[in-house]
Tab-separated table of C-alpha atoms (C1' of nucleotides) in Angstrom:
chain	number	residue	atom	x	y	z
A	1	UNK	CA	19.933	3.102	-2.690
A	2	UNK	CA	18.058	-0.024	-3.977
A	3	UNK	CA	14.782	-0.537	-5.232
A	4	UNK	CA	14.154	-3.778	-6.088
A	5	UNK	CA	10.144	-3.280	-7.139
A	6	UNK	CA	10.613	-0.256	-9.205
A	7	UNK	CA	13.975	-2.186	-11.353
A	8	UNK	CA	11.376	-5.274	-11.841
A	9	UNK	CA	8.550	-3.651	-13.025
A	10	UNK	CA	10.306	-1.603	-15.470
A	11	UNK	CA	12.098	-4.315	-16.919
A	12	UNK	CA	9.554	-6.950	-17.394
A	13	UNK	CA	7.484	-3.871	-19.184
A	14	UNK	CA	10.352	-3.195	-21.299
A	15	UNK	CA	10.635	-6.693	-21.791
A	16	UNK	CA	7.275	-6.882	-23.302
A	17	UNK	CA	7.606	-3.944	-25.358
A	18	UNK	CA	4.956	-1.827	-23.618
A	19	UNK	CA	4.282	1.799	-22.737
A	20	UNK	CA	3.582	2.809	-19.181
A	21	UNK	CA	0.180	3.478	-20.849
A	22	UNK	CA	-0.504	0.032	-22.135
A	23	UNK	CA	1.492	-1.707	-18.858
A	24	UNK	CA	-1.870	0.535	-17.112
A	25	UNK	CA	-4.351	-0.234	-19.162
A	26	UNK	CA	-3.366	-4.056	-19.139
A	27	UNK	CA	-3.061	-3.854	-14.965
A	28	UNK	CA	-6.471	-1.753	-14.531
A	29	UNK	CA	-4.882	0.608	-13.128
A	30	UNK	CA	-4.545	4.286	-13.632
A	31	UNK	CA	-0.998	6.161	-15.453
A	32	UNK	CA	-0.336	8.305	-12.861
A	33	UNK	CA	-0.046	4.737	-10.675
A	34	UNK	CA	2.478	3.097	-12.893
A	35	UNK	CA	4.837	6.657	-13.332
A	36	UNK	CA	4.403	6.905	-9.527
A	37	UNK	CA	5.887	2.833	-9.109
A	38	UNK	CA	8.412	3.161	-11.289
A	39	UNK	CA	9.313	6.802	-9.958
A	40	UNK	CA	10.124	4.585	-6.788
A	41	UNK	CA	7.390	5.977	-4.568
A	42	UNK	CA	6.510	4.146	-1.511
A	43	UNK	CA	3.430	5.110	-0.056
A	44	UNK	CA	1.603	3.025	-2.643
A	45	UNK	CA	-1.314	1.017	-1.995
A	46	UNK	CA	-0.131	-3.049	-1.753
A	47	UNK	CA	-3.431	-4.010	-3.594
A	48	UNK	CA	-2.574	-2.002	-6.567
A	49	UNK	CA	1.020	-3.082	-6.981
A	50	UNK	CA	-0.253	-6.318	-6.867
A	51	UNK	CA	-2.320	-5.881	-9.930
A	52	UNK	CA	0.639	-4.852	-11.114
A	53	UNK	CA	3.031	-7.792	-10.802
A	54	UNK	CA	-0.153	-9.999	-11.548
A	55	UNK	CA	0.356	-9.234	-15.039
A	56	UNK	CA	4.199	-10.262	-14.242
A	57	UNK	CA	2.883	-13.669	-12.659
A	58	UNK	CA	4.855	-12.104	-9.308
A	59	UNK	CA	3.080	-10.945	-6.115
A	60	UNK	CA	4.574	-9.242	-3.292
A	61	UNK	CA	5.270	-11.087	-0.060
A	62	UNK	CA	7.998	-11.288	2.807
A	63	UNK	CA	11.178	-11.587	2.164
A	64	UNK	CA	13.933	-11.742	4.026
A	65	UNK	CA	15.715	-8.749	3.903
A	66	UNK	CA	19.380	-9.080	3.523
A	67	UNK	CA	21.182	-5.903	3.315
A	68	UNK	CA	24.831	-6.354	3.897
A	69	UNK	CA	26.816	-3.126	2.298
A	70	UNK	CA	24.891	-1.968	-0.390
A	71	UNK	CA	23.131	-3.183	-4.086
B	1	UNK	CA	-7.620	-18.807	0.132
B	2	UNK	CA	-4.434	-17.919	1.094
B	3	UNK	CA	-2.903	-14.878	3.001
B	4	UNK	CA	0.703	-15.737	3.565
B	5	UNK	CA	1.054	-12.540	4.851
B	6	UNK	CA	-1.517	-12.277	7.391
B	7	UNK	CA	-0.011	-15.778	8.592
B	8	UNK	CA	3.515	-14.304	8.796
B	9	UNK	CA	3.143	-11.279	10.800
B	10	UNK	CA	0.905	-13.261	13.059
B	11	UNK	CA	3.783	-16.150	13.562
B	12	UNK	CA	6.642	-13.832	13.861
B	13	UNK	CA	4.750	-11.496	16.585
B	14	UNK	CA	3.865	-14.394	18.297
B	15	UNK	CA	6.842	-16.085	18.320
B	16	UNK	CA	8.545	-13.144	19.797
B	17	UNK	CA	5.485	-12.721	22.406
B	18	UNK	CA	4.177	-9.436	21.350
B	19	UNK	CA	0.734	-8.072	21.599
B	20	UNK	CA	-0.891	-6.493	18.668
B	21	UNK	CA	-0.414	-2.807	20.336
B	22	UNK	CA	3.321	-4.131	21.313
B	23	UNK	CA	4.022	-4.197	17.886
B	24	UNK	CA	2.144	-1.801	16.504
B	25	UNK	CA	4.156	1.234	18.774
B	26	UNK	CA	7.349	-0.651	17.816
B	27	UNK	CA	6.844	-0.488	14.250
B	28	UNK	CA	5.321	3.062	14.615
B	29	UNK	CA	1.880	2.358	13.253
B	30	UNK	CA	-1.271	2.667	14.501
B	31	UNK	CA	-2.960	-0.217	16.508
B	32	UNK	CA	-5.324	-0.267	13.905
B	33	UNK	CA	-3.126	-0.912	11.001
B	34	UNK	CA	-2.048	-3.970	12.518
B	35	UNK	CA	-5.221	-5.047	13.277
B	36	UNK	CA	-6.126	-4.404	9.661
B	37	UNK	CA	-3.290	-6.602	8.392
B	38	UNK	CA	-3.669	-9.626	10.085
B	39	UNK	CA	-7.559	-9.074	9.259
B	40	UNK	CA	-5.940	-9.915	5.719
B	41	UNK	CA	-6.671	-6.010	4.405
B	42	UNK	CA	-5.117	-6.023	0.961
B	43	UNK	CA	-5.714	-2.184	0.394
B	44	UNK	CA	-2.906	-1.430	2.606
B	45	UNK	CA	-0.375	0.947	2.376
B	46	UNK	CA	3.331	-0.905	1.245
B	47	UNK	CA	5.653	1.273	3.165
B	48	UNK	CA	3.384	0.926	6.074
B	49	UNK	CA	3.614	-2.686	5.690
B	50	UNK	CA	6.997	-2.754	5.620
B	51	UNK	CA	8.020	-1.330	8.801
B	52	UNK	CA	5.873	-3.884	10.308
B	53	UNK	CA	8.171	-6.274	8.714
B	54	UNK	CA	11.256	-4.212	9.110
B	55	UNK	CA	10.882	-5.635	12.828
B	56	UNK	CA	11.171	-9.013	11.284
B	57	UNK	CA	14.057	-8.560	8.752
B	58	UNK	CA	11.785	-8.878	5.802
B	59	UNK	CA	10.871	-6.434	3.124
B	60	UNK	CA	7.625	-6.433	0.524
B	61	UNK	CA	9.383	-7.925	-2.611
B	62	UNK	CA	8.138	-9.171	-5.865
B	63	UNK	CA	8.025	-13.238	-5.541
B	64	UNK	CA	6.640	-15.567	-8.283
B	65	UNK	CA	3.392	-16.655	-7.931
B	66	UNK	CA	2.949	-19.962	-7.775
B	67	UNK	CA	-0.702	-21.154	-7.747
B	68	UNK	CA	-0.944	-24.876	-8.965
B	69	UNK	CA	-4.098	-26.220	-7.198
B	70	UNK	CA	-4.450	-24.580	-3.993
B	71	UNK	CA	-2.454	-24.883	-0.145
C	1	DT	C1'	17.903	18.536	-37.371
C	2	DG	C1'	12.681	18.620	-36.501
C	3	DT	C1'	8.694	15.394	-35.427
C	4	DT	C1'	6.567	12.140	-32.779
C	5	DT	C1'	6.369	9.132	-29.026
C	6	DT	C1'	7.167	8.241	-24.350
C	7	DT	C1'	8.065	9.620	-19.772
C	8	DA	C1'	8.207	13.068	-15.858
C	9	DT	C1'	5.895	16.920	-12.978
C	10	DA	C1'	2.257	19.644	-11.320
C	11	DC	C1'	-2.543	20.720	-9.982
C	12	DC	C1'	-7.304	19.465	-8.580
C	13	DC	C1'	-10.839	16.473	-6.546
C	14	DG	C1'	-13.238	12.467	-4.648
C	15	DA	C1'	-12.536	8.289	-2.191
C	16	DA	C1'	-10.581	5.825	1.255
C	17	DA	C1'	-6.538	4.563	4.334
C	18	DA	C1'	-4.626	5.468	8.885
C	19	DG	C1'	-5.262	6.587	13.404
C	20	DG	C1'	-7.851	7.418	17.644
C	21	DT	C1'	-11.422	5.946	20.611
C	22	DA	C1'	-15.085	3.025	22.307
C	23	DT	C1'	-17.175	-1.282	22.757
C	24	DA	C1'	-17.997	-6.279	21.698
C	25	DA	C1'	-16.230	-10.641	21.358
C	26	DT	C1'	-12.536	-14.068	22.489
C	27	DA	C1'	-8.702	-15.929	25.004
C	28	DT	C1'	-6.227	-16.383	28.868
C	29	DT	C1'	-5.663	-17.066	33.607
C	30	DG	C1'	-6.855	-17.331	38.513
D	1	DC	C1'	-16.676	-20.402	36.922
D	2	DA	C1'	-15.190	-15.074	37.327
D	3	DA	C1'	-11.594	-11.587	36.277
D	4	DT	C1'	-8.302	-10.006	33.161
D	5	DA	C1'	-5.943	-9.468	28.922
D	6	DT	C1'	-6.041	-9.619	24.121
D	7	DT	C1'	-8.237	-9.255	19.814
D	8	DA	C1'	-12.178	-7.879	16.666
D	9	DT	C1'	-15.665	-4.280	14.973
D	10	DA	C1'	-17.619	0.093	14.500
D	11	DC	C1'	-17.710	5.187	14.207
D	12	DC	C1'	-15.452	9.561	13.252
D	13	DT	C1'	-11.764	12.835	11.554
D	14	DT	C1'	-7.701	13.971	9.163
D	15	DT	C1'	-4.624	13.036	5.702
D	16	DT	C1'	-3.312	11.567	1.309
D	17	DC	C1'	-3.444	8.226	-2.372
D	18	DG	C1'	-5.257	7.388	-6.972
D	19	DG	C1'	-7.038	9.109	-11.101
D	20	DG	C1'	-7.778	12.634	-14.491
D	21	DT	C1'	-5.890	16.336	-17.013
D	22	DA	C1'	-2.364	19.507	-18.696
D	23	DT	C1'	2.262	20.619	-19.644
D	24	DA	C1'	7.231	20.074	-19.708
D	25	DA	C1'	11.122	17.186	-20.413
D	26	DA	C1'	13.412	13.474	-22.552
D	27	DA	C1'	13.830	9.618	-25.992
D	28	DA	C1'	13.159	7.567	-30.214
D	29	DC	C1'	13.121	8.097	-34.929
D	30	DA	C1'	12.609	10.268	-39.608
DNA sequence: TGTTTTTATACCCGAAAAGGTATAATATTG
DNA sequence: CAATATTATACCTTTTCGGGTATAAAAACA
């Protein structure tokens, strides 16, 4: 199964060279909120993830979902 | 300021004819929650979210934000 | 290897989201 | 206009997310 979010967000941290620590720090938000995102959970507030991406220059928004097969 | 969101959900229900509480038992949330989101809420809960737009074939996904000016 | 850094899990608590209900305020329709 | 349907606000309760802390596991590095 796919998850889009979590693959971006660790990425474009990697690709800055930071720690999940720094990555919250930077975003205002708190560890256990960046180990949950990139654990892939989904119950996560929208505002926070937002603050999130932010950093990334990304926000979330609709998009259409195309799921034929799989990946 | 903007709420692409908010204007989505309200365009797609619409343009299939539903009533708040129409779409709120088909997406399984509360009546509530859908008032919330086309209130604009931001502190929302993502997965919540998307089973609203589940309905629509979209999904919450990272997008790049692009805010030159305003519109 | 052992040492250190980074990430993953688990537990606790306060804050607030989600849902239900009730009631205003708007729209819609006759 | 009035009557009805739909949407917006407010209050209350339950549930759980988010944050802090502690510890275990895994990675990175000497």
């Amino acid at each position: 199964m796919k998850k889009k979010l979590v693959k971006f967000v660790k990425d474009r941290r990697k690709m800055l060279g930071l720690t999940q620590e720094e990555l919250a720090e930077k975003a205002g938000v708190g560890l256990r909120f960046i180990r949950d995102l990139e654990q892939g959970k989904e119950t996560l507030r929208m505002d926070k993830v937002n603050q999130v991406l932010a950093l990334f220059g990304h926000e979330l928004l609709p998009v259409e979902t195309k799921k034929l097969s799989d990946e």
